[in-house]
């Protein structure tokens, strides 16, 4: 598949935006003053987010995990309400009620992150059902990891999507760890894609840190789903640079593993590739980075200015 | 008024009428489409509306309800069936962590207009995994409405109201009420969610009933009339949100309250009503608030044991008499 | 089961009542709440409502002087029952069901109500919240009500029964024993203990009076002994008159009455009244009078001089917490003293409302026990007759009473000049056993201060 220059720059921009947001959020959180709750950061999985979402239109839906900032940003959500939500302020995309693990930005198709591992898949099947019902030609992508693949939710949802032929793309990021235990505790197989055939659907495995590969493979999946052929499983091998949560000492990782994976940092690698191919020059790269930084800074400004929600917020919207 | 309609067909008609009225309404569940439902409640819907709107699924209660949430968030109005209420345990995650919270949690970005039907089969010797009435668990979930129809008329009215409601509604139907018959009002009507019905006015004691206990309560009222006792009988209809004002007004008149429900007494909805009444209407109580409900043990399949377990007219009459001194 | 109708107790000190009229005839079908009969008592004329539905059988006809709690009629549930009670067979009372053995008071006037519960002093009374509410509203001490509910709980019907059939006479335990030992009729003894209970002292005094020549109880001349001349007229004594006579004489004999007067410049309270008159009428629908101001100021002054709000008892001087001001009021045959409870806590407008309501009821004979009991101080206003100064008799068992004279323009000296001021005399009659001259003087001084500067009510 030939990827145009514009798309390449777009892929790169998405990744840089994700990376900048996550890095800055990390710093603010660690300062300990402005962000309440838990954060689960996704640096290292930027290619999976960018490569997948670049294939999706605004009306396509995604369901994200507790580690979902990257996917939501890559899908095109406005950073300002996202940051305000992390700060727990009233101008957050969820009015400060949900926070990092339960982010939703419905107008850009981000139908919700989930604090319960694997639950997004059931919801995704429902949204895909609605898309098919309404004949909108849209698809739903749901992100998950090897940990979630053990839940009843995964099996029921994949089976349901296959039997009802629903347009769901199951996007699996194998990042080697589910919370603190290695992949081998969670699955007895090597590649998640092996399972797809067992349910009657296609599945593919690839390098999740090569954004162009991700982009190409997901494109096939999207095409399959839009054609009404049912679900599709894509599996990218990747790695998260930080712990499960901010503050996780990562004692479960063997020495040297992180360093090995840092050499395959998707953002760094792609920058090199684009420079080498002449898609962008150094100035162009810097422009992308500066623009992303500006957007993130603007988001932080916005969040800081936004007030705390009133206590009344607890008592409104219980019912529609 | 037309000819009498059975409770289970009243539900069927309600769903069918709403599916005709609104193209976003669909039914989903196990055996609901082609077989027309394990008890026939959804018969005819596949023929009239086609397989896209009458969807048969694999056995995946959790995913059925999770799908309802995802589909409702995307603009549809699903009506799911959970065959026996005991199986709702598989859906508690989707009902509680997802459906009841999504509207509030996402700052009102989505609405979840979904109905989950669950059938209780107490009284049939169906045993510990098929006979429970679990409304108490769900009544403690903000964001989720719980209704319990008791007559064919309110079965139809409540189902229509539930489908039209923009919130998740758990609709609990008793198998033993399926064959009750009643004449239906003509035309389109709903039974409002969140309002009790005063079935019989009275003065000596207030009886609050819910679900299929209405039939037992009516028998009890007849028996008590022979002794000159005139209870005021209130049918909750909606378990959550509770219409407490009607109950307070009644207790201020009768000064005594007994609540009858099929579910266990311990931590049941009767406990909540009793707590609220003694808090808000304390000075009007001439006797402690009582409950007639199932004991804190398991439902047996064995008939004699099951009969002891289930509340009934006799137990209610005995309790009322004790309370009247 | 037939409902018993008994002579109600319509006041703390009521011992007997006179049936002046049965509003329903023998054999009439009566509905609950309809007026059954009219009773005349020491203080009021009272319409008694039917406690339930039934056929009326009259036991005591008109003109009888009946002790409190005595049976006067029945309401039978049906014809069969009616025949039975009319024939003299008393159907078991629906209202009585004594749970405990009756304490020693058998010699007392026959009390048909449920015998008082045998509760140990300080024992917790089990009662339903609704029963307590009814008891509070009716001014009944729930400790005196027998409970027929589970575990001896007092329930609503017990309180209703208590109200209908009248309570037994309240006595301290010592008094109860004395009454039994001396074989006295407790109905004849005035109680001056807390809540109107008969105390040991009351019995001693009563017994003394029985023995002593009639200084306390004037011998009643029988008719026929009275020498009448042409044109003379003998008016029979009404119950109320008899009781007023007895109580006034008793008061004079019991209390060490002393008098003290102060002249008040009523200018400022008149102005104050002018100021709020319109608002009171328009917004609150009530016409405020000077009396309302006097009552309020008096109540405020009493707050500052607690010794005024007391009772003399052999055990000690009882300081009463609530300031309930009775308002002496002339009615057709005599006088009544309805009470404004917690006058110190009420606004002038609220007092005006209460006063208006009480006067209304008094004129229509509708004053009930709640309005007639609980007074701790009395105000008697005689201004309407132009009376300059008068000294009232203390309304037992209180310790003081304030006589309020008319407001009359008088020349007074202010800053060495003679000016005309609207002056009003306040005369305090006080029981010197409890209240000394200095106390009285200080109280009157406060009254004067507050009248001189009514804004102090707000400010202090």
Short mmCIF file of N, CA, C and O in Angstrom, two decimals, chain B residues 252 255-256 281-288 322 324-325, chain C residues 128-134 148 150 153-157:
data_model
loop_
_atom_site.label_atom_id
_atom_site.label_comp_id
_atom_site.label_asym_id
_atom_site.label_seq_id
_atom_site.Cartn_x
_atom_site.Cartn_y
_atom_site.Cartn_z
N UNK B 252 -49.92 8.70 57.44
CA UNK B 252 -50.44 9.76 58.30
C UNK B 252 -51.93 9.58 58.54
O UNK B 252 -52.48 10.05 59.51
N UNK B 255 -51.74 5.28 60.33
CA UNK B 255 -50.83 5.12 61.47
C UNK B 255 -50.18 3.76 61.59
O UNK B 255 -49.50 3.47 62.58
N UNK B 256 -50.38 2.89 60.60
CA UNK B 256 -49.71 1.58 60.62
C UNK B 256 -49.28 1.24 59.22
O UNK B 256 -49.98 1.54 58.26
N UNK B 281 -42.17 10.05 59.14
CA UNK B 281 -43.56 10.04 59.63
C UNK B 281 -43.62 9.40 61.01
O UNK B 281 -44.61 8.79 61.38
N UNK B 282 -42.55 9.56 61.77
CA UNK B 282 -42.43 8.93 63.09
C UNK B 282 -43.62 9.21 63.99
O UNK B 282 -44.18 8.30 64.60
N UNK B 283 -44.01 10.48 64.07
CA UNK B 283 -45.04 10.85 65.04
C UNK B 283 -46.42 10.36 64.65
O UNK B 283 -47.36 10.53 65.40
N UNK B 284 -46.55 9.77 63.46
CA UNK B 284 -47.86 9.27 63.06
C UNK B 284 -47.96 7.75 63.23
O UNK B 284 -49.00 7.18 62.96
N UNK B 285 -46.87 7.12 63.68
CA UNK B 285 -46.88 5.67 63.77
C UNK B 285 -47.44 5.21 65.11
O UNK B 285 -46.95 5.62 66.16
N UNK B 286 -48.43 4.35 65.03
CA UNK B 286 -48.99 3.81 66.26
C UNK B 286 -48.48 2.39 66.51
O UNK B 286 -48.83 1.77 67.50
N UNK B 287 -47.70 1.87 65.60
CA UNK B 287 -47.14 0.52 65.75
C UNK B 287 -45.86 0.50 64.93
O UNK B 287 -45.71 1.29 64.00
N UNK B 288 -44.92 -0.40 65.27
CA UNK B 288 -43.70 -0.46 64.45
C UNK B 288 -44.04 -0.88 63.03
O UNK B 288 -44.99 -1.64 62.81
N UNK B 322 -51.90 -8.98 64.02
CA UNK B 322 -51.00 -8.71 65.15
C UNK B 322 -50.80 -7.21 65.32
O UNK B 322 -50.79 -6.70 66.44
N UNK B 324 -52.76 -4.81 64.54
CA UNK B 324 -53.94 -4.09 65.01
C UNK B 324 -54.22 -4.39 66.45
O UNK B 324 -55.06 -3.76 67.07
N UNK B 325 -53.49 -5.34 66.99
CA UNK B 325 -53.60 -5.62 68.43
C UNK B 325 -54.80 -6.40 68.76
O UNK B 325 -55.84 -5.96 69.12
N UNK C 128 -46.33 4.49 71.58
CA UNK C 128 -46.06 4.68 70.15
C UNK C 128 -45.91 6.17 69.88
O UNK C 128 -46.47 7.00 70.60
N UNK C 129 -45.16 6.52 68.88
CA UNK C 129 -44.97 7.94 68.56
C UNK C 129 -46.29 8.66 68.36
O UNK C 129 -46.47 9.78 68.83
N UNK C 130 -47.25 8.00 67.72
CA UNK C 130 -48.52 8.65 67.46
C UNK C 130 -49.28 8.87 68.76
O UNK C 130 -49.92 9.90 68.95
N UNK C 131 -49.19 7.90 69.65
CA UNK C 131 -49.85 8.06 70.94
C UNK C 131 -49.27 9.25 71.68
O UNK C 131 -49.99 10.05 72.28
N UNK C 132 -47.95 9.41 71.60
CA UNK C 132 -47.31 10.53 72.29
C UNK C 132 -47.75 11.86 71.69
O UNK C 132 -47.97 12.85 72.39
N UNK C 133 -47.89 11.84 70.38
CA UNK C 133 -48.32 13.07 69.69
C UNK C 133 -49.71 13.45 70.15
O UNK C 133 -49.98 14.60 70.46
N UNK C 134 -50.61 12.46 70.19
CA UNK C 134 -51.97 12.74 70.63
C UNK C 134 -51.98 13.24 72.06
O UNK C 134 -52.72 14.16 72.41
N UNK C 148 -52.37 -0.69 76.27
CA UNK C 148 -52.92 -1.99 75.92
C UNK C 148 -52.23 -2.58 74.70
O UNK C 148 -52.62 -3.64 74.21
N UNK C 150 -48.83 -4.09 72.49
CA UNK C 150 -47.89 -5.17 72.81
C UNK C 150 -46.88 -4.70 73.85
O UNK C 150 -46.41 -3.57 73.81
N UNK C 153 -47.45 -1.38 75.70
CA UNK C 153 -47.21 -0.11 75.03
C UNK C 153 -48.50 0.71 75.01
O UNK C 153 -49.58 0.19 74.76
N UNK C 154 -48.35 2.02 75.27
CA UNK C 154 -49.50 2.92 75.14
C UNK C 154 -49.66 3.23 73.66
O UNK C 154 -48.73 3.70 73.01
N UNK C 155 -50.85 2.93 73.15
CA UNK C 155 -51.10 3.22 71.74
C UNK C 155 -52.21 4.26 71.62
O UNK C 155 -52.82 4.63 72.62
N UNK C 156 -52.45 4.70 70.41
CA UNK C 156 -53.37 5.81 70.19
C UNK C 156 -54.72 5.57 70.85
O UNK C 156 -55.27 6.49 71.47
N UNK C 157 -55.25 4.36 70.74
CA UNK C 157 -56.59 4.17 71.28
C UNK C 157 -56.61 4.30 72.80
O UNK C 157 -57.61 4.69 73.38
#
